[in-house]
CSV table of C-alpha atoms in Angstrom, one decimal:
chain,number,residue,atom,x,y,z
R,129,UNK,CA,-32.1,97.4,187.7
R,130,UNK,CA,-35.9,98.7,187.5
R,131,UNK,CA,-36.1,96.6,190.8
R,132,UNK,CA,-35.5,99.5,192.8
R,133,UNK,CA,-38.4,100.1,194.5
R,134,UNK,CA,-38.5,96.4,196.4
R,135,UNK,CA,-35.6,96.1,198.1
R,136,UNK,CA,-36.5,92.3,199.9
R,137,UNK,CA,-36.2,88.7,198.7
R,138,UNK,CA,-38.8,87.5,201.0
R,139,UNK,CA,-38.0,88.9,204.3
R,140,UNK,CA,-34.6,88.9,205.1
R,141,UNK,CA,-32.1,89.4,201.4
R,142,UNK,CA,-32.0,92.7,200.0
R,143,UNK,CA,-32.2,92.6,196.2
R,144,UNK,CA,-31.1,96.0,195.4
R,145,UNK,CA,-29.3,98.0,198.1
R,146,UNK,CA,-30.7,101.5,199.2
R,147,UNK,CA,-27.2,103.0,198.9
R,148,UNK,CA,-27.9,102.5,194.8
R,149,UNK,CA,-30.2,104.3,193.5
R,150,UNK,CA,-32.0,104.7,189.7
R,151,UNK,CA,-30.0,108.5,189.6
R,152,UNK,CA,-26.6,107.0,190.6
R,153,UNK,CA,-27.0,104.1,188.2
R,154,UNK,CA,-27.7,106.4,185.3
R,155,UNK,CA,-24.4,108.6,186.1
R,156,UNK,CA,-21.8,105.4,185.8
R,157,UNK,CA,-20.9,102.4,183.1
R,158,UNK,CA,-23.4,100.3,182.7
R,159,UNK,CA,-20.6,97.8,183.6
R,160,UNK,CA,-19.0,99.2,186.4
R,161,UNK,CA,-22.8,99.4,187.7
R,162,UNK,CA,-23.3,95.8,186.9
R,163,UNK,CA,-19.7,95.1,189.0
R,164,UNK,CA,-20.9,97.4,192.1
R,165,UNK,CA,-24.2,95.7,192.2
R,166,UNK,CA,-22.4,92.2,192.5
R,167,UNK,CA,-20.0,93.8,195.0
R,168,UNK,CA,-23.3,95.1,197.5
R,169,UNK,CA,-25.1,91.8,197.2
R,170,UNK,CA,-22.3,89.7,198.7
R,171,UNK,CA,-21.1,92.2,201.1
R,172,UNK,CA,-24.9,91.9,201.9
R,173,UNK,CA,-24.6,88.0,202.1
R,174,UNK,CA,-21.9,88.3,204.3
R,175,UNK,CA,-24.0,90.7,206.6
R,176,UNK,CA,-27.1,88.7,206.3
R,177,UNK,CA,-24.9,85.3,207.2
R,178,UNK,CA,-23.4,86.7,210.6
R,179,UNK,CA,-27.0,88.0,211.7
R,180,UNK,CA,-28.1,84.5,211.0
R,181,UNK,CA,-25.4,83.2,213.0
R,182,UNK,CA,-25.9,85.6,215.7
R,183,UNK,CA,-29.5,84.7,216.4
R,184,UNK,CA,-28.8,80.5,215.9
R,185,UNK,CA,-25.9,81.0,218.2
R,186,UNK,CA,-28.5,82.6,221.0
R,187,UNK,CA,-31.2,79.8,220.3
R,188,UNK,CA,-28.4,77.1,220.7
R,189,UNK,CA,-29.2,76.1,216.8
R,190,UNK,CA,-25.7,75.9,215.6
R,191,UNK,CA,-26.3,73.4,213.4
R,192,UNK,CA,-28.5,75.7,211.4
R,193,UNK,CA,-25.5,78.1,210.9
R,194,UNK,CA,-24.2,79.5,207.6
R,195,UNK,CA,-20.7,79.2,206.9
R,196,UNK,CA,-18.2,82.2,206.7
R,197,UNK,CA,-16.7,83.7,203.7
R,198,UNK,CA,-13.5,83.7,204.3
R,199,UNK,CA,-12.5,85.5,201.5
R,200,UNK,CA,-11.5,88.7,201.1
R,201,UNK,CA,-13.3,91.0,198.1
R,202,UNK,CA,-11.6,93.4,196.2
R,203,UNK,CA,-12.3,95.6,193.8
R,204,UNK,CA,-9.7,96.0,191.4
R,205,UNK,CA,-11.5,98.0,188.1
R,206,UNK,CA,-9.2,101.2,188.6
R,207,UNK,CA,-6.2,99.1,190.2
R,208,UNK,CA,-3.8,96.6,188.9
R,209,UNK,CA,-3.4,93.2,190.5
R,210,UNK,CA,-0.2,92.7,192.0
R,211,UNK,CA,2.3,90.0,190.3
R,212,UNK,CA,0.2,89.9,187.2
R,213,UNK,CA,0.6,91.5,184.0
R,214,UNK,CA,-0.9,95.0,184.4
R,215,UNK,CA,-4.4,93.2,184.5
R,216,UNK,CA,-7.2,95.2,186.5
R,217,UNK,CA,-9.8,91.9,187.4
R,218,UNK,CA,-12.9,93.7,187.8
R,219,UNK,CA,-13.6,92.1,191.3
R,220,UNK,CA,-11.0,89.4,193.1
R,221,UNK,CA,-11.6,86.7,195.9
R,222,UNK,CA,-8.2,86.5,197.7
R,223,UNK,CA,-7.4,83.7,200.5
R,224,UNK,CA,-7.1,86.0,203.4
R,225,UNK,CA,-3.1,85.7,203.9
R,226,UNK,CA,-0.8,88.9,204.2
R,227,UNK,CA,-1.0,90.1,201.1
R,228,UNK,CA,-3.1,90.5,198.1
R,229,UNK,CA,-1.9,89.4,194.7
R,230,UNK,CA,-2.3,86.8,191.6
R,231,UNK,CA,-0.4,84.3,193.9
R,232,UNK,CA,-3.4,85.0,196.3
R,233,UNK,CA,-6.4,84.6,194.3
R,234,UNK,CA,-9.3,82.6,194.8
R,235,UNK,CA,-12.1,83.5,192.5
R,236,UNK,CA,-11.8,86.2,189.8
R,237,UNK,CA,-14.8,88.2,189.1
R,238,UNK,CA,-15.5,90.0,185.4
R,239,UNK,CA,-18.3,91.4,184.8
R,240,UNK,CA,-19.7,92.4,181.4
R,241,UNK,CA,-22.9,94.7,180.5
R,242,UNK,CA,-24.2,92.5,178.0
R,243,UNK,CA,-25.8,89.1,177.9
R,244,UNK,CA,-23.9,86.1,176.7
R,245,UNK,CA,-26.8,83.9,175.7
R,246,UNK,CA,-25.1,81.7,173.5
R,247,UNK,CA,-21.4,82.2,173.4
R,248,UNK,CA,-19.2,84.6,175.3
R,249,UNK,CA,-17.3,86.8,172.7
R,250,UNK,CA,-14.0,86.5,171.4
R,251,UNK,CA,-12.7,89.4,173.2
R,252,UNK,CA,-14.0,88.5,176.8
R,253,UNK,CA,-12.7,84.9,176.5
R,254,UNK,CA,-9.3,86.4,175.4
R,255,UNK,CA,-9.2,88.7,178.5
R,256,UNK,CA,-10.8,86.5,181.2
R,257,UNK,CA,-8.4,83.5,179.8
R,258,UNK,CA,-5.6,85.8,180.4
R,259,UNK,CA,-6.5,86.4,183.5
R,260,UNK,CA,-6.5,82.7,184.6
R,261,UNK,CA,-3.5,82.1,182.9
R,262,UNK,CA,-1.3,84.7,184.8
R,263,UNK,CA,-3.4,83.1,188.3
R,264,UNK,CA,-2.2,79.1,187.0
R,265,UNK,CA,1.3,79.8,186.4
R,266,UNK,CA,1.9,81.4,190.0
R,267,UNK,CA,-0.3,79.0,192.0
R,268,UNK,CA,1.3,75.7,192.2
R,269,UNK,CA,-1.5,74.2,194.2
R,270,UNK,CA,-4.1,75.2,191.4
R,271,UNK,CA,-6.4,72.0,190.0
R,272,UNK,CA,-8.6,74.7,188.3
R,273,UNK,CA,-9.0,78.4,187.8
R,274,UNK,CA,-12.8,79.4,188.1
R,275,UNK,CA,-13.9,82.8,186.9
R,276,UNK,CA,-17.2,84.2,187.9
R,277,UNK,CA,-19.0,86.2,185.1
R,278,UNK,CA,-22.0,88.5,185.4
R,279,UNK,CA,-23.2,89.4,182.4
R,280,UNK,CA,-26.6,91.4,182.0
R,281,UNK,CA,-28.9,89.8,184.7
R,282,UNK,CA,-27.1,86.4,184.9
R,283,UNK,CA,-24.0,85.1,186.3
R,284,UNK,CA,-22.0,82.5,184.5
R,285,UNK,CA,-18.9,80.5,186.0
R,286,UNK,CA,-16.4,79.6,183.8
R,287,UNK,CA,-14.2,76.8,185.0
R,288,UNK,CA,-10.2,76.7,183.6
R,289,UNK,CA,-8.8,73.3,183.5
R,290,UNK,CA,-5.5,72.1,182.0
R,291,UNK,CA,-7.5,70.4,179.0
R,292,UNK,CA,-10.5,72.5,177.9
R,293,UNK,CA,-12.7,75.0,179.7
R,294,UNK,CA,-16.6,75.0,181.0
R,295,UNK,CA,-19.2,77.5,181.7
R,296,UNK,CA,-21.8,76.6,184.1
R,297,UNK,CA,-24.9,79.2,184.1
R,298,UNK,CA,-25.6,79.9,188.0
R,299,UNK,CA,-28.9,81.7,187.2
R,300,UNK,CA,-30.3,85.6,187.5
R,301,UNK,CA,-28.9,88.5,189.6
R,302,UNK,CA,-31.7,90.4,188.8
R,303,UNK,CA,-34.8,90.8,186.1
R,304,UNK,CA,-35.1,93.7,183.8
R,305,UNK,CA,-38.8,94.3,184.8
R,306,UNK,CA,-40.4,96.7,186.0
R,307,UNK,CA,-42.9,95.2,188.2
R,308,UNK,CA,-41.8,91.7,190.5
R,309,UNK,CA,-43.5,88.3,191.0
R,310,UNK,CA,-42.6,85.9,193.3
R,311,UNK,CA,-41.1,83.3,190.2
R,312,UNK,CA,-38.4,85.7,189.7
R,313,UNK,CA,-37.7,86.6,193.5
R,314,UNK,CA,-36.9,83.0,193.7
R,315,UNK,CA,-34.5,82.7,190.8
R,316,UNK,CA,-32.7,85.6,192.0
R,317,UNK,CA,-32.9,84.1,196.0
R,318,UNK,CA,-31.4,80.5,194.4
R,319,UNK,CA,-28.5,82.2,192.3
R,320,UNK,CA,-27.4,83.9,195.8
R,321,UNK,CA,-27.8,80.7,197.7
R,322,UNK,CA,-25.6,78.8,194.6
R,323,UNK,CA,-22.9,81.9,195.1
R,324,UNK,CA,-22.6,82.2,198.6
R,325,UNK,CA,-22.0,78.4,198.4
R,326,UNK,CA,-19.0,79.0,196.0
R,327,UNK,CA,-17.5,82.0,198.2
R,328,UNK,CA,-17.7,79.7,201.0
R,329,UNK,CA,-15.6,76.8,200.0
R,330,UNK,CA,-12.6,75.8,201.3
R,331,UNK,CA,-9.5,75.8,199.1
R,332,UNK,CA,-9.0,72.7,199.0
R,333,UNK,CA,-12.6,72.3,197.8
R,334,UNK,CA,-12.7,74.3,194.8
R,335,UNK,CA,-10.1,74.7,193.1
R,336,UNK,CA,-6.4,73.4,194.9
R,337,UNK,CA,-5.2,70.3,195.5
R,338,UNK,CA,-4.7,70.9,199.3
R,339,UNK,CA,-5.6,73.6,201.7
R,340,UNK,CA,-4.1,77.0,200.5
R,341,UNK,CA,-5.8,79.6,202.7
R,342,UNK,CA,-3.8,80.1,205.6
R,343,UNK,CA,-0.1,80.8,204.6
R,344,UNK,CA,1.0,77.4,204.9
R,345,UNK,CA,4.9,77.2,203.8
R,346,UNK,CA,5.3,73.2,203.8
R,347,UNK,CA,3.6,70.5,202.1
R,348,UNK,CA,3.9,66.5,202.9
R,349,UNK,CA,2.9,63.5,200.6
R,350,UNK,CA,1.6,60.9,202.3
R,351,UNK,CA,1.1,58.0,200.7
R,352,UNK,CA,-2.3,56.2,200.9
R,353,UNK,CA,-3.4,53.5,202.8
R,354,UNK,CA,-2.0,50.7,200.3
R,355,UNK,CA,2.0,50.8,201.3
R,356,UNK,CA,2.3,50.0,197.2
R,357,UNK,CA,0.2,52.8,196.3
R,358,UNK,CA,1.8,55.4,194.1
R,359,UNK,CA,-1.3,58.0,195.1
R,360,UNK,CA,-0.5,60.5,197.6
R,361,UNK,CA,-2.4,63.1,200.1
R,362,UNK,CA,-1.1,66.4,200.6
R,363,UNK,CA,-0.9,67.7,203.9
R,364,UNK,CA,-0.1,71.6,204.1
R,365,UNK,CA,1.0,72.7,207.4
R,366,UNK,CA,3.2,76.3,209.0
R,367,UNK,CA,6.0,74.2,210.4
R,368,UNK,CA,8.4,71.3,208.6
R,369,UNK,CA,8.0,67.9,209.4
R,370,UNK,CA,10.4,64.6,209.1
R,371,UNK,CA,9.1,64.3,205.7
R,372,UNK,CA,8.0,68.0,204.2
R,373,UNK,CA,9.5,70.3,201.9
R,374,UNK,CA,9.3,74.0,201.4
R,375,UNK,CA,7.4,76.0,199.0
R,376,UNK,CA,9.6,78.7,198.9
R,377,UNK,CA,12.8,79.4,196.2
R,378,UNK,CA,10.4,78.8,192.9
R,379,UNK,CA,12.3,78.7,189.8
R,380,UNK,CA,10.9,80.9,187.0
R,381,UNK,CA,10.0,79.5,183.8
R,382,UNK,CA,7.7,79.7,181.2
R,383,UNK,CA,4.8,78.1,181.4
R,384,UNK,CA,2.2,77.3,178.3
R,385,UNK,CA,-1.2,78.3,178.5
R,386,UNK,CA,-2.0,74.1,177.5
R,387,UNK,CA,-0.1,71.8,177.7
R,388,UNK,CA,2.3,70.3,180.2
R,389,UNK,CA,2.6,72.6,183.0
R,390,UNK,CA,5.6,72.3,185.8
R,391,UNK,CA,6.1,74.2,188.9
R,392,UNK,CA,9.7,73.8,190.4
R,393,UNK,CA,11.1,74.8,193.1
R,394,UNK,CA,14.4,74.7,195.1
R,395,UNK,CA,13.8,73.4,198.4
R,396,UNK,CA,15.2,70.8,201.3
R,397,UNK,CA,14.2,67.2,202.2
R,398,UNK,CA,15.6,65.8,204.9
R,399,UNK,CA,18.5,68.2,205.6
R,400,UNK,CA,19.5,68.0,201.8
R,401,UNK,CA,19.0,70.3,199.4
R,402,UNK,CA,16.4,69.0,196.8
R,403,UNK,CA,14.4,70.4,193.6
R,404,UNK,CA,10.5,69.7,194.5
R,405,UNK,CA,9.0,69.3,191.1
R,406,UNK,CA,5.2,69.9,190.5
R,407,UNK,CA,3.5,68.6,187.2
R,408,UNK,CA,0.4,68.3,184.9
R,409,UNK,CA,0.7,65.8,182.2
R,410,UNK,CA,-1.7,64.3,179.5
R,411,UNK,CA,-3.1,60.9,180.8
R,412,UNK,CA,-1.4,59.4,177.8
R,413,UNK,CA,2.1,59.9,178.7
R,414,UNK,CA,4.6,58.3,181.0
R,415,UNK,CA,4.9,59.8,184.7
R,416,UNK,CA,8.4,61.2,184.5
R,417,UNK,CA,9.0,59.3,187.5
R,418,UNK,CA,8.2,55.9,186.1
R,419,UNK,CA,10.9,56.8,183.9
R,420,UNK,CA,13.5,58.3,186.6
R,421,UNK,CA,13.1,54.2,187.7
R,422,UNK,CA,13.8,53.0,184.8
R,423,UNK,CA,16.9,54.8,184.4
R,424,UNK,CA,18.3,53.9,187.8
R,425,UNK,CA,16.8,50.4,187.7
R,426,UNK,CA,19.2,50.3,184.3
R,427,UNK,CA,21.6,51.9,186.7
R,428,UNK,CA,22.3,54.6,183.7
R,429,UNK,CA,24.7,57.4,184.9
R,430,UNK,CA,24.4,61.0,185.3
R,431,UNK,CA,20.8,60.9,187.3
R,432,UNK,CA,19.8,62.7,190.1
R,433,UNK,CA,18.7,60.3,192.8
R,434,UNK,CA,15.1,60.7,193.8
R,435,UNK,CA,13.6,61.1,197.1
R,436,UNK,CA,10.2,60.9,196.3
R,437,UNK,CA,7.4,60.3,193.5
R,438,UNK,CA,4.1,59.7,193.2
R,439,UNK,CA,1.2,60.6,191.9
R,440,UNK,CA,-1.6,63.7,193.5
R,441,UNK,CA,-4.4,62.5,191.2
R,442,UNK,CA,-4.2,60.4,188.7
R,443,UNK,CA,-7.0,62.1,186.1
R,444,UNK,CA,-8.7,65.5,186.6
R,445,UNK,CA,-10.4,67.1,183.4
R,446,UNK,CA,-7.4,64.5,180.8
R,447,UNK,CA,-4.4,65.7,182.8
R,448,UNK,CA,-2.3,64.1,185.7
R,449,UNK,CA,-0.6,65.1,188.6
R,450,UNK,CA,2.6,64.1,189.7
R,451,UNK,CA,4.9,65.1,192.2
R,452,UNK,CA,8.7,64.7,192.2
R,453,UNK,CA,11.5,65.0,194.8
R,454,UNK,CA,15.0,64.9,193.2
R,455,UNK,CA,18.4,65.3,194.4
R,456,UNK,CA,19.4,69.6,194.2
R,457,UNK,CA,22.6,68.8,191.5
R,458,UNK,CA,23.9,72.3,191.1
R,459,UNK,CA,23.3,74.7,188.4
R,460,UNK,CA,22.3,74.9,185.2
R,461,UNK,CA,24.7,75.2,182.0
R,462,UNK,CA,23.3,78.6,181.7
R,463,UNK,CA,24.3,79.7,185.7
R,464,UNK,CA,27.4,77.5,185.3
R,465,UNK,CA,29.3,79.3,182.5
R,466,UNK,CA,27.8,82.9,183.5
R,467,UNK,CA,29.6,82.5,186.5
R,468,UNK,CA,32.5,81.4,184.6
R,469,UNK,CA,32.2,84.7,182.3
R,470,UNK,CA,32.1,86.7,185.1
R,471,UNK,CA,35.2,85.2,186.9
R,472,UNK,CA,36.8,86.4,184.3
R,473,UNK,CA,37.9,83.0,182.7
R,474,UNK,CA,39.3,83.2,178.5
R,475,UNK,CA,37.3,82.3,176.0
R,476,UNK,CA,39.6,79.2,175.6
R,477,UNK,CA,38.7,77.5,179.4
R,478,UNK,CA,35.1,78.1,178.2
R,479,UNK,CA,35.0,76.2,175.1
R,480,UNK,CA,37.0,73.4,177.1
R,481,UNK,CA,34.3,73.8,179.6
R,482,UNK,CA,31.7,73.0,177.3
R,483,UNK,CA,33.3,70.0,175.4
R,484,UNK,CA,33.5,68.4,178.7
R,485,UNK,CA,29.9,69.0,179.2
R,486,UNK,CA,28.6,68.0,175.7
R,487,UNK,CA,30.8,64.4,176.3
R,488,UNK,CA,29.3,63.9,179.7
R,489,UNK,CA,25.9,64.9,178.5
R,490,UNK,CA,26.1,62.6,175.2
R,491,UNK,CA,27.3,59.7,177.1
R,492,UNK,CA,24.5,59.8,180.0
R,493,UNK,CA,22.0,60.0,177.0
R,494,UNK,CA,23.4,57.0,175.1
R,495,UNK,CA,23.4,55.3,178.1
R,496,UNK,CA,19.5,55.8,178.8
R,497,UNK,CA,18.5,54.9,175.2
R,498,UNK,CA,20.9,51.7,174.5
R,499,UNK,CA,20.2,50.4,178.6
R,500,UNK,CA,17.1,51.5,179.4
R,501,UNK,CA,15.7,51.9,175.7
R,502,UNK,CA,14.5,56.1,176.6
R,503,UNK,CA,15.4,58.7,174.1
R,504,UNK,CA,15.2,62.5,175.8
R,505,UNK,CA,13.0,64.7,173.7
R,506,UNK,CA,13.8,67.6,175.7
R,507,UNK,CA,17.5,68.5,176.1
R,508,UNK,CA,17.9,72.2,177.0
R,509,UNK,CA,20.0,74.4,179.1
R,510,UNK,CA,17.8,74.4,181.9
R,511,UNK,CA,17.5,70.4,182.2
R,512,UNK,CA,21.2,69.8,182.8
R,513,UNK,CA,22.6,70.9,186.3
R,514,UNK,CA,26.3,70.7,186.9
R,515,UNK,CA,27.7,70.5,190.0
R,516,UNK,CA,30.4,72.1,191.6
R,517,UNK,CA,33.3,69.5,190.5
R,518,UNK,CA,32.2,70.1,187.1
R,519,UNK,CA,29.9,67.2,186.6
């Protein structure tokens, strides 16, 4: 921050803008100065990439052009992030759609006074890992969660995956010196270049599965060019298709922080109502639609008949993703006898109720391990639907 008398990288970058000066420094947070300083050097970027655009454009250089951020910044230090958990993100990229919240967010910026030379802190992984946690669980599209994190001079990114986590160091913001030499003007000039490069990326190149920037509503898997291929592209797009379905009518439910992670939502296919299903798994363990065929190819009873399966990638940091299409069976026990509560029905056509639904439920599971030799580990309320004729 002693940098403030040269305000050029070279010629064209500023380094420290004139609007932030020694006096004003000394009168805030040493962190909220670290966070305004980040803030001014890409809205600088930004600046500095449009002039560079402007005069290419004139010389008829376009190939020389920078790309656009097109992502919007926002500070959030004294404001709470919509959707989330109270959390106040210091700075947030947002995919520039209507509105801003943790369904929107690109990049999540924290930054932190100190220097994390060797480890970050307990405290700061607990919050930043929060943070990405309440971004994952609302973001069906998500692959990864990457967190940018200036800390002192530096600026770390800290990648989220399904399996572990990873810091990257990006390089220096600044140098605590007093005087400049042209060794450090290039490792600040190299660490802008790096994040302008991040802030520039499509969606669908850092950090989704498909393009999420635009306010797409429908997504279609495609299979690949093998017709016996069970991988799939993704194609997002604003309208339906023969073959799309909706991502709208998202079912809430808890999802772990590791782990298996689903995102399911109520949707059509085809003119039929269908449940679109959305999930990581460890490499190591069955596709659940590997075993939906092995069910109906034992032609067990009780299943929901599947539209579609396949698989979005089949290994990304240890964990899978699969995509499932199933038949929309009703509701679940929970929704079934709720309405039956509040339609007034004795406590006597309830219990009958549920016998009949334990006896259907025990004999579609005996069926599926004595035929097709698969034993559910995961029987709850919310994995058997019942229609409306009661089965």
């Amino acid at each position: 921050m002693n940098m403030v008398g040269t305000r050029k990288i070279g010629s064209r970058v500023p380094l420290l803008p004139d609007e932030l000066s020694v006096p004003d420094i000394l009168k805030v947070d040493k962190e909220k100065a670290v966070t305004t300083y980040f803030q001014k050097l890409v809205d600088l970027m930004s600046v500095e990439a449009a002039e560079q655009n402007a005069h290419y454009a004139q010389s008829e250089q376009n190939d020389k052009s920078a790309p656009s951020a097109e992502y919007n910044l926002v500070d959030h230090q004294t404001s709470e992030v919509a959707g989330g958990r109270k959390h106040k993100m210091d700075l947030v990229f947002y995919n520039p759609v209507a509105s801003d919240g943790v369904a929107n967010v690109h990049i999540i910026v924290e930054a932190k006074k100190a220097e994390f030379k060797n480890k970050i802190d307990v405290k700061t992984f607990s919050q930043i890992a929060d943070y990405q946690y309440s971004v994952w669980k609302v973001q069906p599209t998500r692959t990864f969660v990457p967190v940018l994190l200036p800390n002192g001079p530096k600026l770390d990114l800290v990648v989220f995956a399904r399996e572990s986590w990873y810091r990257v160091e990006v390089g220096y913001l600044c140098h605590w010196l007093a005087t400049i030499n042209n060794h450090n003007i290039e490792k600040v000039r190299s660490t802008m270049a790096q994040l302008y490069f991040l802030i520039t990326l499509p969606s669908e190149r850092f950090g989704h599965f498909c393009k999420a920037s635009l306010g797409w509503e429908y997504v279609t898997f495609v299979r690949g060019p093998n017709r016996d291929s069970t991988i799939a592209l993704v194609e997002s797009s604003h309208s339906p298709t023969t073959n799309s379905v909706k991502l709208s009518g998202y079912i809430e439910r808890f999802v772990h922080p590791r782990g298996r992670l689903a995102h399911v939502f109520r949707t059509t296919f085809r003119k039929q109502k269908a449940i679109l299903k959305l999930s990581w798994t460890p490499v190591g363990r069955m596709p659940e639609g590997a075993v939906y065929e092995l069910l109906e190819n034992a032609n067990v009873k009780g299943m929901p008949r599947v539209f579609g399966r396949g698989l979005v990638c089949t290994s990304l940091f240890g964990y899978r993703l699969e995509y499932l299409v199933l038949e929309d069976c009703g509701s679940t026990i929970h929704e079934y006898l709720q309405v039956g509560r509040q339609g007034g029905l004795s406590s006597g056509s309830l219990n009958n109720r549920v016998t009949g639904i334990v006896w259907q439920t025990l004999q579609c599971l005996v069926q599926a391990r004595v035929k097709a030799n698969v034993l559910h580990r995961d029987i709850s309320a919310g994995n058997i639907m019942i229609d409306s004729d009661g089965v």
